[in-house]
Short mmCIF file of N, CA and C in Angstrom, two decimals:
data_model
loop_
_atom_site.label_atom_id
_atom_site.label_comp_id
_atom_site.label_asym_id
_atom_site.label_seq_id
_atom_site.Cartn_x
_atom_site.Cartn_y
_atom_site.Cartn_z
N MET A 1 157.61 322.02 27.17
CA MET A 1 158.90 321.68 27.72
C MET A 1 159.98 322.39 26.91
N SER A 2 160.89 323.02 27.61
CA SER A 2 161.93 323.79 26.94
C SER A 2 163.01 322.89 26.35
N ARG A 3 163.41 323.22 25.15
CA ARG A 3 164.50 322.50 24.49
C ARG A 3 165.85 323.06 24.92
N ILE A 4 165.86 324.25 25.50
CA ILE A 4 167.09 324.91 25.93
C ILE A 4 167.14 324.90 27.45
N VAL A 5 168.25 324.40 27.98
CA VAL A 5 168.41 324.28 29.43
C VAL A 5 169.78 324.82 29.83
N SER A 6 169.94 325.03 31.12
CA SER A 6 171.26 325.36 31.64
C SER A 6 171.37 324.81 33.05
N ALA A 7 172.56 324.39 33.39
CA ALA A 7 172.86 323.88 34.73
C ALA A 7 174.28 324.33 35.06
N GLN A 8 174.47 324.82 36.25
CA GLN A 8 175.77 325.36 36.64
C GLN A 8 176.90 324.35 36.48
N ASP A 9 176.59 323.07 36.63
CA ASP A 9 177.64 322.05 36.54
C ASP A 9 177.94 321.59 35.11
N VAL A 10 177.25 322.15 34.13
CA VAL A 10 177.51 321.83 32.72
C VAL A 10 177.81 323.13 31.98
N PHE A 11 179.01 323.26 31.47
CA PHE A 11 179.43 324.47 30.74
C PHE A 11 179.24 325.74 31.57
N ASP A 12 179.45 325.64 32.88
CA ASP A 12 179.32 326.81 33.76
C ASP A 12 177.98 327.51 33.62
N GLY A 13 176.93 326.76 33.34
CA GLY A 13 175.60 327.32 33.26
C GLY A 13 175.23 327.93 31.93
N LYS A 14 176.11 327.83 30.95
CA LYS A 14 175.76 328.37 29.62
C LYS A 14 174.61 327.55 29.03
N PRO A 15 173.66 328.22 28.39
CA PRO A 15 172.51 327.50 27.83
C PRO A 15 172.93 326.53 26.73
N ARG A 16 172.25 325.40 26.70
CA ARG A 16 172.56 324.34 25.73
C ARG A 16 171.27 323.64 25.34
N ILE A 17 171.36 322.84 24.30
CA ILE A 17 170.22 322.04 23.87
C ILE A 17 170.07 320.88 24.83
N LYS A 18 168.86 320.68 25.31
CA LYS A 18 168.57 319.65 26.30
C LYS A 18 169.07 318.28 25.83
N ASP A 19 169.64 317.54 26.79
CA ASP A 19 170.15 316.18 26.57
C ASP A 19 171.29 316.12 25.57
N THR A 20 171.98 317.24 25.37
CA THR A 20 173.15 317.27 24.48
C THR A 20 174.23 318.12 25.14
N ARG A 21 175.37 318.17 24.50
CA ARG A 21 176.44 319.07 24.91
C ARG A 21 176.62 320.17 23.86
N VAL A 22 175.56 320.45 23.12
CA VAL A 22 175.58 321.50 22.10
C VAL A 22 175.05 322.78 22.74
N ARG A 23 175.92 323.78 22.79
CA ARG A 23 175.55 325.05 23.41
C ARG A 23 174.86 325.97 22.41
N VAL A 24 174.08 326.89 22.94
CA VAL A 24 173.44 327.90 22.10
C VAL A 24 174.51 328.67 21.31
N VAL A 25 175.63 329.00 21.96
CA VAL A 25 176.68 329.74 21.26
C VAL A 25 177.26 328.94 20.09
N ASP A 26 177.26 327.62 20.19
CA ASP A 26 177.74 326.80 19.08
C ASP A 26 176.83 326.98 17.87
N VAL A 27 175.53 326.90 18.11
CA VAL A 27 174.55 327.06 17.04
C VAL A 27 174.65 328.46 16.43
N VAL A 28 174.70 329.47 17.28
CA VAL A 28 174.76 330.85 16.80
C VAL A 28 176.05 331.10 16.02
N GLY A 29 177.13 330.53 16.45
CA GLY A 29 178.39 330.67 15.72
C GLY A 29 178.29 330.14 14.31
N TYR A 30 177.71 328.96 14.16
CA TYR A 30 177.54 328.39 12.82
C TYR A 30 176.57 329.23 11.98
N TYR A 31 175.55 329.76 12.63
CA TYR A 31 174.52 330.51 11.91
C TYR A 31 175.02 331.89 11.49
N GLU A 32 175.55 332.64 12.45
CA GLU A 32 175.92 334.03 12.16
C GLU A 32 177.32 334.17 11.59
N GLN A 33 178.27 333.43 12.11
CA GLN A 33 179.65 333.63 11.69
C GLN A 33 180.02 332.82 10.45
N ARG A 34 179.43 331.65 10.32
CA ARG A 34 179.75 330.81 9.16
C ARG A 34 178.66 330.81 8.09
N GLY A 35 177.51 331.39 8.43
CA GLY A 35 176.44 331.53 7.45
C GLY A 35 175.72 330.24 7.08
N LEU A 36 175.75 329.25 7.98
CA LEU A 36 175.06 327.99 7.70
C LEU A 36 173.57 328.13 7.96
N GLU A 37 172.78 327.38 7.23
CA GLU A 37 171.33 327.33 7.43
C GLU A 37 171.02 326.35 8.57
N PRO A 38 169.86 326.50 9.23
CA PRO A 38 169.51 325.59 10.32
C PRO A 38 169.61 324.11 9.96
N GLU A 39 169.19 323.75 8.76
CA GLU A 39 169.28 322.34 8.35
C GLU A 39 170.74 321.87 8.33
N GLU A 40 171.63 322.71 7.85
CA GLU A 40 173.06 322.37 7.80
C GLU A 40 173.64 322.26 9.21
N ILE A 41 173.24 323.16 10.08
CA ILE A 41 173.71 323.14 11.46
C ILE A 41 173.24 321.86 12.14
N SER A 42 171.99 321.51 11.91
CA SER A 42 171.42 320.29 12.47
C SER A 42 172.25 319.07 12.08
N GLU A 43 172.56 318.98 10.81
CA GLU A 43 173.36 317.85 10.32
C GLU A 43 174.77 317.88 10.90
N LYS A 44 175.38 319.03 10.93
CA LYS A 44 176.76 319.17 11.40
C LYS A 44 176.89 318.82 12.88
N LEU A 45 175.91 319.26 13.68
CA LEU A 45 175.99 319.06 15.13
C LEU A 45 175.26 317.80 15.60
N GLY A 46 174.52 317.15 14.71
CA GLY A 46 173.83 315.92 15.08
C GLY A 46 172.66 316.14 16.02
N VAL A 47 171.95 317.25 15.83
CA VAL A 47 170.77 317.53 16.64
C VAL A 47 169.57 317.76 15.73
N ASP A 48 168.39 317.67 16.31
CA ASP A 48 167.15 317.89 15.57
C ASP A 48 167.09 319.35 15.09
N GLU A 49 166.56 319.56 13.91
CA GLU A 49 166.45 320.91 13.37
C GLU A 49 165.60 321.80 14.28
N ARG A 50 164.60 321.22 14.94
CA ARG A 50 163.78 322.01 15.88
C ARG A 50 164.63 322.54 17.02
N ASP A 51 165.64 321.77 17.43
CA ASP A 51 166.54 322.23 18.49
C ASP A 51 167.39 323.41 18.02
N VAL A 52 167.80 323.38 16.78
CA VAL A 52 168.55 324.50 16.21
C VAL A 52 167.69 325.76 16.24
N TYR A 53 166.44 325.64 15.81
CA TYR A 53 165.54 326.79 15.84
C TYR A 53 165.30 327.27 17.27
N ALA A 54 165.19 326.34 18.22
CA ALA A 54 165.00 326.72 19.62
C ALA A 54 166.21 327.50 20.13
N ALA A 55 167.40 327.08 19.74
CA ALA A 55 168.62 327.79 20.14
C ALA A 55 168.64 329.19 19.54
N LEU A 56 168.22 329.31 18.30
CA LEU A 56 168.18 330.63 17.66
C LEU A 56 167.13 331.53 18.31
N VAL A 57 165.98 330.97 18.68
CA VAL A 57 164.97 331.75 19.40
C VAL A 57 165.54 332.24 20.72
N TYR A 58 166.22 331.35 21.44
CA TYR A 58 166.85 331.74 22.71
C TYR A 58 167.81 332.91 22.47
N TYR A 59 168.60 332.81 21.42
CA TYR A 59 169.54 333.88 21.09
C TYR A 59 168.81 335.20 20.84
N TYR A 60 167.76 335.17 20.02
CA TYR A 60 167.06 336.41 19.70
C TYR A 60 166.30 336.97 20.90
N GLU A 61 165.97 336.13 21.87
CA GLU A 61 165.32 336.60 23.09
C GLU A 61 166.33 337.08 24.13
N ASN A 62 167.59 336.67 24.00
CA ASN A 62 168.64 337.00 24.96
C ASN A 62 169.93 337.40 24.24
N PRO A 63 169.86 338.36 23.34
CA PRO A 63 171.03 338.65 22.50
C PRO A 63 172.27 339.12 23.26
N LYS A 64 172.10 339.96 24.26
CA LYS A 64 173.26 340.46 25.00
C LYS A 64 174.00 339.33 25.70
N GLU A 65 173.25 338.46 26.34
CA GLU A 65 173.85 337.32 27.05
C GLU A 65 174.64 336.43 26.10
N VAL A 66 174.04 336.08 24.98
CA VAL A 66 174.68 335.16 24.04
C VAL A 66 175.87 335.84 23.35
N ARG A 67 175.75 337.10 23.01
CA ARG A 67 176.88 337.82 22.39
C ARG A 67 178.06 337.91 23.34
N ARG A 68 177.77 338.11 24.62
CA ARG A 68 178.82 338.14 25.63
C ARG A 68 179.53 336.79 25.69
N GLN A 69 178.77 335.72 25.63
CA GLN A 69 179.37 334.38 25.63
C GLN A 69 180.17 334.15 24.35
N LEU A 70 179.65 334.60 23.23
CA LEU A 70 180.36 334.45 21.95
C LEU A 70 181.68 335.21 21.97
N SER A 71 181.68 336.42 22.49
CA SER A 71 182.92 337.20 22.52
C SER A 71 183.93 336.54 23.45
N GLY A 72 183.47 335.91 24.51
CA GLY A 72 184.36 335.17 25.40
C GLY A 72 184.97 333.96 24.72
N GLU A 73 184.20 333.32 23.84
CA GLU A 73 184.69 332.16 23.09
C GLU A 73 185.78 332.59 22.12
N MET A 74 185.63 333.75 21.52
CA MET A 74 186.61 334.21 20.53
C MET A 74 187.94 334.55 21.20
N ILE A 75 187.87 335.07 22.42
CA ILE A 75 189.08 335.46 23.14
C ILE A 75 189.82 334.23 23.65
N ALA A 76 189.06 333.23 24.08
CA ALA A 76 189.67 332.05 24.70
C ALA A 76 190.49 331.23 23.74
#
């Protein structure tokens, strides 16, 4: 069962951690831009550490998509 889901009616279909409102871009932002470790991200966002790793795997499997979303977040 996938820990990362997307639905058009939640965050316009942006991928997120299942049963949460934590988006993959949120996790990646903390990891790449702020330099936090997965354990720290887990604590900060209130999600399981396995979910943080799942979000990072999603990012590494879909880097262009997630980077595009990240750049949109920075502009907004």
